[in-house]
Coordinates of C-alpha atoms in Angstrom, one line a residue:
X14 CA -68.6 145.4 -28.6
X15 CA -67.9 147.6 -25.5
X16 CA -70.8 147.0 -23.1
X17 CA -71.5 149.1 -20.1
X18 CA -70.1 147.6 -16.9
X19 CA -73.6 147.7 -15.2
X20 CA -75.1 145.4 -17.9
X21 CA -72.2 142.9 -17.9
X22 CA -71.4 142.7 -14.2
X23 CA -72.2 139.0 -13.8
X24 CA -70.1 137.7 -16.8
X25 CA -67.4 140.3 -16.1
X26 CA -67.1 139.3 -12.5
X27 CA -66.8 135.7 -13.3
X28 CA -64.3 136.2 -16.1
X29 CA -62.1 138.3 -13.8
X30 CA -62.4 135.5 -11.2
X31 CA -61.0 132.9 -13.6
X32 CA -58.1 135.2 -14.5
X33 CA -57.2 135.8 -10.9
X34 CA -57.5 132.1 -10.2
X35 CA -54.7 131.5 -12.6
X36 CA -56.5 129.2 -15.0
X37 CA -54.9 131.0 -18.0
X38 CA -51.4 132.0 -16.6
X39 CA -49.3 129.5 -18.6
X40 CA -48.0 131.1 -21.8
X41 CA -47.1 127.9 -23.5
X42 CA -49.8 125.8 -25.3
X43 CA -51.1 122.9 -23.4
X44 CA -53.9 120.3 -23.5
X45 CA -55.6 122.1 -20.6
X46 CA -58.3 123.2 -23.1
X47 CA -59.9 119.9 -22.4
X48 CA -60.2 120.8 -18.7
X49 CA -61.2 124.4 -19.2
X50 CA -64.1 123.7 -21.5
X51 CA -65.6 121.7 -18.7
X52 CA -65.8 124.7 -16.3
X53 CA -69.5 125.6 -16.3
X54 CA -69.9 129.3 -15.4
X55 CA -73.6 129.6 -16.0
X56 CA -76.3 127.1 -17.1
X57 CA -75.6 125.8 -20.6
X58 CA -72.5 127.8 -21.1
X59 CA -68.9 126.5 -21.0
X60 CA -65.5 128.0 -21.2
X61 CA -63.3 127.3 -24.3
X62 CA -59.7 128.2 -24.8
X63 CA -58.5 130.2 -27.7
X64 CA -61.0 129.4 -30.3
X65 CA -60.2 129.8 -33.9
X66 CA -57.0 130.2 -35.9
X67 CA -57.3 131.0 -39.6
X68 CA -57.7 133.4 -41.5
X69 CA -58.6 136.9 -42.8
X70 CA -58.1 137.5 -46.5
X71 CA -57.3 140.9 -48.0
X72 CA -57.6 142.9 -44.8
X73 CA -55.7 146.1 -45.3
X74 CA -57.3 149.0 -43.4
X75 CA -57.4 149.2 -39.6
X76 CA -61.1 149.5 -39.7
X77 CA -61.5 146.2 -41.6
X78 CA -59.2 144.4 -39.2
X79 CA -61.3 145.8 -36.3
X80 CA -64.5 144.5 -38.0
X81 CA -63.1 141.0 -37.7
X82 CA -63.1 141.0 -33.8
X83 CA -65.3 138.0 -34.0
X84 CA -66.9 135.8 -31.3
X85 CA -64.3 133.4 -29.8
X86 CA -61.4 134.3 -32.1
X87 CA -58.0 135.1 -30.5
X88 CA -55.5 134.3 -33.3
X89 CA -55.7 135.3 -36.9
X90 CA -53.4 134.2 -39.7
X91 CA -53.2 136.9 -42.4
X92 CA -52.6 135.8 -46.0
X93 CA -49.8 138.1 -46.8
X94 CA -49.7 137.7 -50.6
X95 CA -52.6 140.1 -50.5
X96 CA -50.2 142.8 -49.2
X97 CA -47.1 144.4 -50.5
X98 CA -45.2 142.2 -48.1
X99 CA -41.8 143.5 -47.1
X100 CA -39.8 144.0 -43.9
X101 CA -42.0 146.8 -42.7
X102 CA -45.4 145.3 -43.4
X103 CA -44.9 142.0 -41.5
X104 CA -44.0 143.8 -38.3
X105 CA -46.6 146.5 -38.9
X106 CA -49.4 143.9 -39.5
X107 CA -48.5 142.1 -36.3
X108 CA -48.7 145.3 -34.2
X109 CA -51.9 146.4 -36.0
X110 CA -53.8 143.3 -35.1
X111 CA -52.6 143.4 -31.5
X112 CA -53.4 147.0 -30.9
X113 CA -56.4 147.7 -33.1
X114 CA -58.1 144.3 -33.4
X115 CA -57.5 142.8 -30.0
X116 CA -56.1 139.7 -31.6
X117 CA -52.7 138.1 -31.9
X118 CA -51.6 137.8 -35.5
X119 CA -49.8 134.9 -37.1
X120 CA -47.9 136.4 -40.1
X121 CA -46.4 134.0 -42.7
X122 CA -44.3 136.0 -45.1
X123 CA -44.5 135.5 -48.9
X124 CA -42.3 132.7 -50.1
X125 CA -41.5 133.9 -53.6
X126 CA -40.5 137.0 -55.5
X127 CA -40.9 136.4 -59.2
X128 CA -39.4 133.0 -60.1
X129 CA -37.1 132.6 -57.1
X130 CA -37.6 132.5 -53.3
X131 CA -37.8 135.8 -51.5
X132 CA -34.4 137.4 -51.3
X133 CA -35.1 138.9 -47.9
X134 CA -36.0 135.7 -46.2
X135 CA -33.2 136.2 -43.6
X136 CA -34.5 139.6 -42.5
X137 CA -38.2 138.6 -42.8
X138 CA -37.7 135.6 -40.5
X139 CA -37.4 137.9 -37.5
X140 CA -41.1 138.7 -37.6
X141 CA -42.6 136.0 -39.8
X142 CA -43.5 132.7 -38.2
X143 CA -43.3 130.9 -41.5
X144 CA -43.0 131.3 -45.3
X145 CA -46.0 130.7 -47.5
X146 CA -47.6 131.4 -50.9
X147 CA -51.0 130.4 -49.6
X148 CA -53.5 130.8 -52.5
X149 CA -50.9 129.7 -55.0
X150 CA -49.1 126.4 -55.5
X151 CA -45.3 126.6 -56.0
X152 CA -44.9 125.0 -59.4
X153 CA -41.2 124.7 -59.5
X154 CA -39.6 121.8 -57.6
X155 CA -36.2 123.4 -57.7
X156 CA -37.6 126.6 -56.2
X157 CA -39.4 124.8 -53.5
X158 CA -36.3 122.8 -52.6
X159 CA -34.2 126.0 -52.4
X160 CA -36.8 127.7 -50.3
X161 CA -37.0 124.8 -47.9
X162 CA -33.2 124.7 -47.5
X163 CA -33.2 128.5 -46.7
X164 CA -36.3 128.4 -44.5
X165 CA -34.9 125.4 -42.6
X166 CA -31.6 127.1 -42.0
X167 CA -33.6 130.0 -40.5
X168 CA -35.7 127.8 -38.3
X169 CA -38.9 128.6 -40.1
X170 CA -41.5 126.4 -41.6
X171 CA -42.9 126.3 -45.2
X172 CA -46.7 126.5 -45.3
X173 CA -48.1 125.4 -48.6
X174 CA -51.3 125.7 -50.6
X175 CA -50.8 122.7 -52.9
X176 CA -52.1 123.0 -56.4
X177 CA -50.6 121.8 -59.7
X178 CA -51.7 124.4 -62.2
X179 CA -51.5 122.1 -65.3
X180 CA -54.0 119.7 -63.7
X181 CA -56.7 122.3 -63.1
X182 CA -58.0 122.3 -66.7
X183 CA -60.1 125.4 -66.0
X184 CA -62.1 123.6 -63.3
X185 CA -63.9 125.4 -60.5
X186 CA -65.6 122.6 -58.5
X187 CA -64.6 119.0 -57.8
X188 CA -64.2 116.7 -60.8
X189 CA -66.8 114.3 -59.6
X190 CA -70.5 113.3 -59.9
X191 CA -72.0 116.7 -59.4
X192 CA -69.7 118.3 -62.0
X193 CA -70.5 115.6 -64.5
X194 CA -74.3 115.8 -63.9
X195 CA -74.5 119.6 -64.2
X196 CA -72.0 120.3 -66.9
X197 CA -69.3 122.0 -64.8
X198 CA -65.5 121.9 -65.3
X199 CA -63.9 119.9 -62.6
X200 CA -60.8 120.3 -60.5
X201 CA -59.0 116.9 -60.2
X202 CA -57.9 115.5 -56.8
X203 CA -54.4 115.0 -58.1
X204 CA -54.0 118.7 -58.5
X205 CA -53.8 118.8 -54.7
X206 CA -52.3 115.5 -53.7
X207 CA -49.7 115.4 -56.5
X208 CA -48.0 118.6 -55.1
X209 CA -48.3 117.4 -51.5
X210 CA -46.4 114.2 -52.5
X211 CA -43.6 116.3 -54.0
X212 CA -43.3 118.6 -51.1
X213 CA -43.3 115.8 -48.5
X214 CA -40.5 114.3 -50.4
X215 CA -38.6 117.6 -50.4
X216 CA -39.3 118.1 -46.7
X217 CA -37.8 114.7 -46.0
X218 CA -34.8 115.5 -48.2
X219 CA -34.1 118.9 -46.7
X220 CA -35.3 118.5 -43.1
X221 CA -37.4 121.6 -43.4
X222 CA -40.6 121.7 -41.3
X223 CA -43.6 121.7 -43.6
X224 CA -47.3 122.4 -43.1
X225 CA -50.1 121.8 -45.7
X226 CA -53.1 124.1 -45.8
X227 CA -56.7 123.0 -46.2
X228 CA -56.3 119.4 -47.4
X229 CA -59.5 117.9 -49.0
X230 CA -58.7 114.5 -50.6
X231 CA -58.3 111.0 -49.3
X232 CA -55.0 110.7 -51.1
X233 CA -53.7 113.7 -49.3
X234 CA -54.6 112.2 -46.0
X235 CA -52.8 108.9 -46.8
X236 CA -49.6 110.7 -48.1
X237 CA -49.3 112.7 -44.9
X238 CA -50.1 109.7 -42.7
X239 CA -47.3 107.7 -44.4
X240 CA -44.9 110.6 -44.2
X241 CA -45.5 111.0 -40.4
X242 CA -44.9 107.3 -40.0
X243 CA -41.5 107.8 -41.6
X244 CA -40.7 110.7 -39.2
X245 CA -41.1 113.5 -41.7
X246 CA -41.7 116.9 -40.0
X247 CA -45.0 117.5 -41.6
X248 CA -48.4 118.7 -40.3
X249 CA -51.6 119.7 -42.0
X250 CA -55.0 121.2 -41.6
X251 CA -58.4 120.8 -43.1
X252 CA -61.5 123.1 -42.9
X253 CA -64.9 122.7 -41.3
X254 CA -66.7 122.5 -44.7
X255 CA -64.6 119.6 -45.9
X256 CA -65.5 117.7 -42.7
X257 CA -69.2 118.4 -42.8
X258 CA -70.1 118.8 -46.5
X259 CA -69.3 117.0 -49.8
X260 CA -70.4 117.3 -53.4
X261 CA -73.8 115.8 -52.6
X262 CA -74.6 119.1 -50.8
X263 CA -73.7 121.3 -53.7
X264 CA -76.0 124.0 -55.1
X265 CA -75.9 126.3 -58.1
X266 CA -74.7 129.1 -55.8
X267 CA -71.4 130.9 -55.2
X268 CA -71.8 130.0 -51.5
X269 CA -70.6 126.5 -52.4
X270 CA -67.5 127.6 -54.3
X271 CA -64.1 127.4 -52.6
X272 CA -60.6 126.2 -53.3
X273 CA -60.0 123.4 -52.9
X274 CA -63.6 122.4 -53.7
X275 CA -66.1 120.2 -51.8
X276 CA -65.0 116.6 -52.7
X277 CA -66.6 113.2 -52.7
X278 CA -68.2 111.4 -49.7
X279 CA -65.2 109.1 -49.7
X280 CA -62.9 112.1 -49.3
X281 CA -64.9 113.5 -46.5
X282 CA -64.9 110.2 -44.6
X283 CA -61.1 110.0 -45.0
X284 CA -60.7 113.5 -43.6
X285 CA -62.7 112.6 -40.5
X286 CA -60.7 109.4 -40.1
X287 CA -57.5 111.5 -40.4
X288 CA -58.7 113.9 -37.8
X289 CA -59.5 111.1 -35.4
X290 CA -56.2 109.3 -35.8
X291 CA -54.1 112.5 -35.6
X292 CA -53.0 112.6 -39.3
X293 CA -54.8 115.9 -39.6
X294 CA -53.4 118.2 -36.9
X295 CA -55.4 121.3 -37.2
X296 CA -58.7 122.7 -38.3
X297 CA -58.6 126.2 -39.9
X298 CA -61.5 128.2 -41.4
X299 CA -59.8 129.5 -44.7
X300 CA -62.0 132.5 -44.1
X301 CA -62.5 134.6 -47.2
X302 CA -64.9 137.6 -46.8
X303 CA -65.8 138.3 -50.5
X304 CA -68.4 140.9 -51.3
X305 CA -71.9 139.9 -52.2
X306 CA -71.3 140.9 -55.8
X307 CA -68.2 138.7 -56.0
X308 CA -70.2 135.7 -54.8
X309 CA -73.4 136.3 -56.9
X310 CA -72.2 134.9 -60.2
X311 CA -73.0 131.2 -59.7
X312 CA -70.5 128.4 -59.5
X313 CA -68.6 129.3 -62.6
X314 CA -68.3 133.0 -62.2
X315 CA -68.1 133.6 -58.5
X316 CA -64.9 134.2 -56.6
X317 CA -63.3 131.3 -54.7
X318 CA -63.8 131.2 -51.0
X319 CA -66.4 131.4 -48.1
X320 CA -66.5 132.9 -44.7
X321 CA -65.9 130.6 -41.7
X322 CA -64.8 132.3 -38.5
X323 CA -68.3 132.7 -37.1
X324 CA -69.5 129.2 -38.1
X325 CA -66.5 126.9 -37.4
X326 CA -67.2 126.0 -33.8
X327 CA -71.0 125.7 -33.9
X328 CA -71.0 123.7 -37.1
X329 CA -68.3 121.3 -35.9
X330 CA -69.7 120.9 -32.5
X331 CA -73.2 120.2 -33.8
X332 CA -72.2 117.9 -36.7
X333 CA -69.3 116.0 -35.1
X334 CA -69.3 116.3 -31.3
X335 CA -72.9 116.1 -30.5
X336 CA -73.4 112.9 -32.6
X337 CA -70.4 111.3 -30.9
X338 CA -68.1 111.2 -34.0
X339 CA -65.5 113.5 -32.4
X340 CA -64.8 114.3 -28.7
X341 CA -64.9 117.9 -27.5
X342 CA -61.3 117.5 -26.4
X343 CA -60.1 116.5 -29.9
X344 CA -62.0 119.3 -31.5
X345 CA -60.5 121.9 -29.2
X346 CA -57.1 120.4 -29.7
X347 CA -57.4 120.8 -33.4
X348 CA -58.9 124.3 -33.3
X349 CA -56.8 125.7 -30.4
X350 CA -53.8 124.1 -28.9
X351 CA -52.1 122.3 -31.9
X352 CA -52.0 125.4 -34.1
X353 CA -50.4 127.4 -31.4
X354 CA -47.9 124.6 -30.6
X355 CA -47.0 124.1 -34.2
X356 CA -46.5 127.8 -34.9
X357 CA -44.9 128.5 -31.5
X358 CA -47.4 131.1 -30.6
X359 CA -47.9 131.7 -26.9
X360 CA -51.4 132.0 -25.4
X361 CA -52.5 135.3 -23.9
X362 CA -52.3 135.8 -20.1
X363 CA -56.1 135.5 -19.8
X364 CA -57.8 134.3 -23.0
X365 CA -61.1 132.4 -23.0
X366 CA -64.5 132.4 -24.5
X367 CA -67.9 131.4 -23.2
X368 CA -70.3 129.4 -25.3
X369 CA -74.0 128.5 -24.9
X370 CA -74.2 124.8 -25.9
X371 CA -77.8 124.2 -24.9
X372 CA -79.9 126.4 -27.1
X373 CA -80.1 125.8 -30.9
X374 CA -80.3 128.6 -33.4
X375 CA -80.2 128.9 -37.2
X376 CA -77.1 130.4 -38.9
X377 CA -78.1 133.8 -40.3
X378 CA -75.4 135.5 -42.4
X379 CA -77.2 138.8 -42.0
X380 CA -76.1 138.8 -38.4
X381 CA -72.4 138.1 -39.1
X382 CA -69.8 140.6 -37.9
X383 CA -67.6 139.6 -40.7
X384 CA -67.8 141.8 -43.9
X385 CA -68.4 138.5 -45.8
X386 CA -71.7 136.7 -45.9
X387 CA -71.2 133.8 -48.2
X388 CA -71.5 130.5 -46.3
X389 CA -72.9 127.1 -47.4
X390 CA -74.1 126.8 -43.8
X391 CA -76.8 129.5 -44.0
X392 CA -80.0 128.3 -42.4
X393 CA -78.4 125.3 -40.7
X394 CA -79.6 124.7 -37.1
X395 CA -76.6 124.5 -34.8
X396 CA -75.7 124.5 -31.1
X397 CA -72.8 126.7 -29.8
X398 CA -73.4 130.4 -29.6
X399 CA -70.4 132.5 -28.4
X400 CA -71.6 134.7 -25.5
X401 CA -68.3 136.2 -24.4
X402 CA -64.7 136.6 -25.6
X403 CA -62.0 137.7 -23.2
X404 CA -58.5 138.5 -24.6
X405 CA -55.7 139.4 -22.2
X406 CA -58.2 139.9 -19.5
X407 CA -60.4 142.3 -21.4
X408 CA -63.8 141.7 -22.9
X409 CA -63.5 142.1 -26.6
X410 CA -66.9 140.6 -27.6
X411 CA -70.2 140.2 -25.8
X412 CA -73.3 138.7 -27.3
X413 CA -76.2 141.2 -27.1
X414 CA -78.3 138.7 -25.2
X415 CA -75.7 138.4 -22.5
X416 CA -76.0 142.1 -21.7
X417 CA -79.6 141.8 -20.9

């Protein structure tokens, strides 16, 4: 969105004032998000710092990366197993996002090549912030140990999608009450937490920093909580849908199919507890913009994954902050500052977004800027509409209503 200066003078003038005042000059992550979000620059609108962190799937063309300049998003993690990831592509993707999409990119390189860890890890480490096979669990303990030893020697982290293939049994939703009642094949919780337990043990053995993607089970939370208590260098994330929804919310629709799946109410409660006590460090969207056709085949036949970049903050603010379950400071820490701190990504010189927290609206996927439309939050009434996004001192998104 590139609005005319005459129609955005008020917001533009105030955003430039904040930049000149030096609110955003520090390049290192800091908890100042909790202060910045309290700066009211117009009635019902507050400033938030570096909203959003993860991730665009399958984005290859420049025009598709441009299409994901989304409200409030400054930092995107690209899932690189969707690319032919080599020495050139990691540095190329970083530059592409910065120059063409007005975003910083967090690029983890692929961990494996065939049945061994990637032979070019040394060279890839120059541009890659971590090594990951997100979307695939590393099945071999020996390979994961070797990869951790190598990544640790390079000062890089292993970022893991944890999934034991032999425990999937053809499942595609959670192996719980809904699956049993509706005749669906279920994915066991152990398929996730079993591999997390193995990897935490290997991280403790090798000393390699380790980050777990999108945890969804109560056992995963407890394993990571105990590992942190022992001093293991482990962090983790969960996603908004695991914090807000569970299997009781399921419908016979591809919008409710993702991996890992929506779990039990007990799992959801454990995830919230883990977020509150710091066991869960980050919240990431696991954004997967599949086509309408890919998501139109019901629970069994649809592709795994939902979109989340445009719904993450409003859903979490509405369902967790407004009821008093979670503080705004803790939400911003999990969405903003902790991911940057963990992955050592500096903030932009003047990055902020402005959100209207006073006026409710219903989530309408037809209005998404993302190419994906599949979301279980369609029709939900929420608070928190992004009015303005400024990246490195430049307006990269403006809500149409703000230009009037």
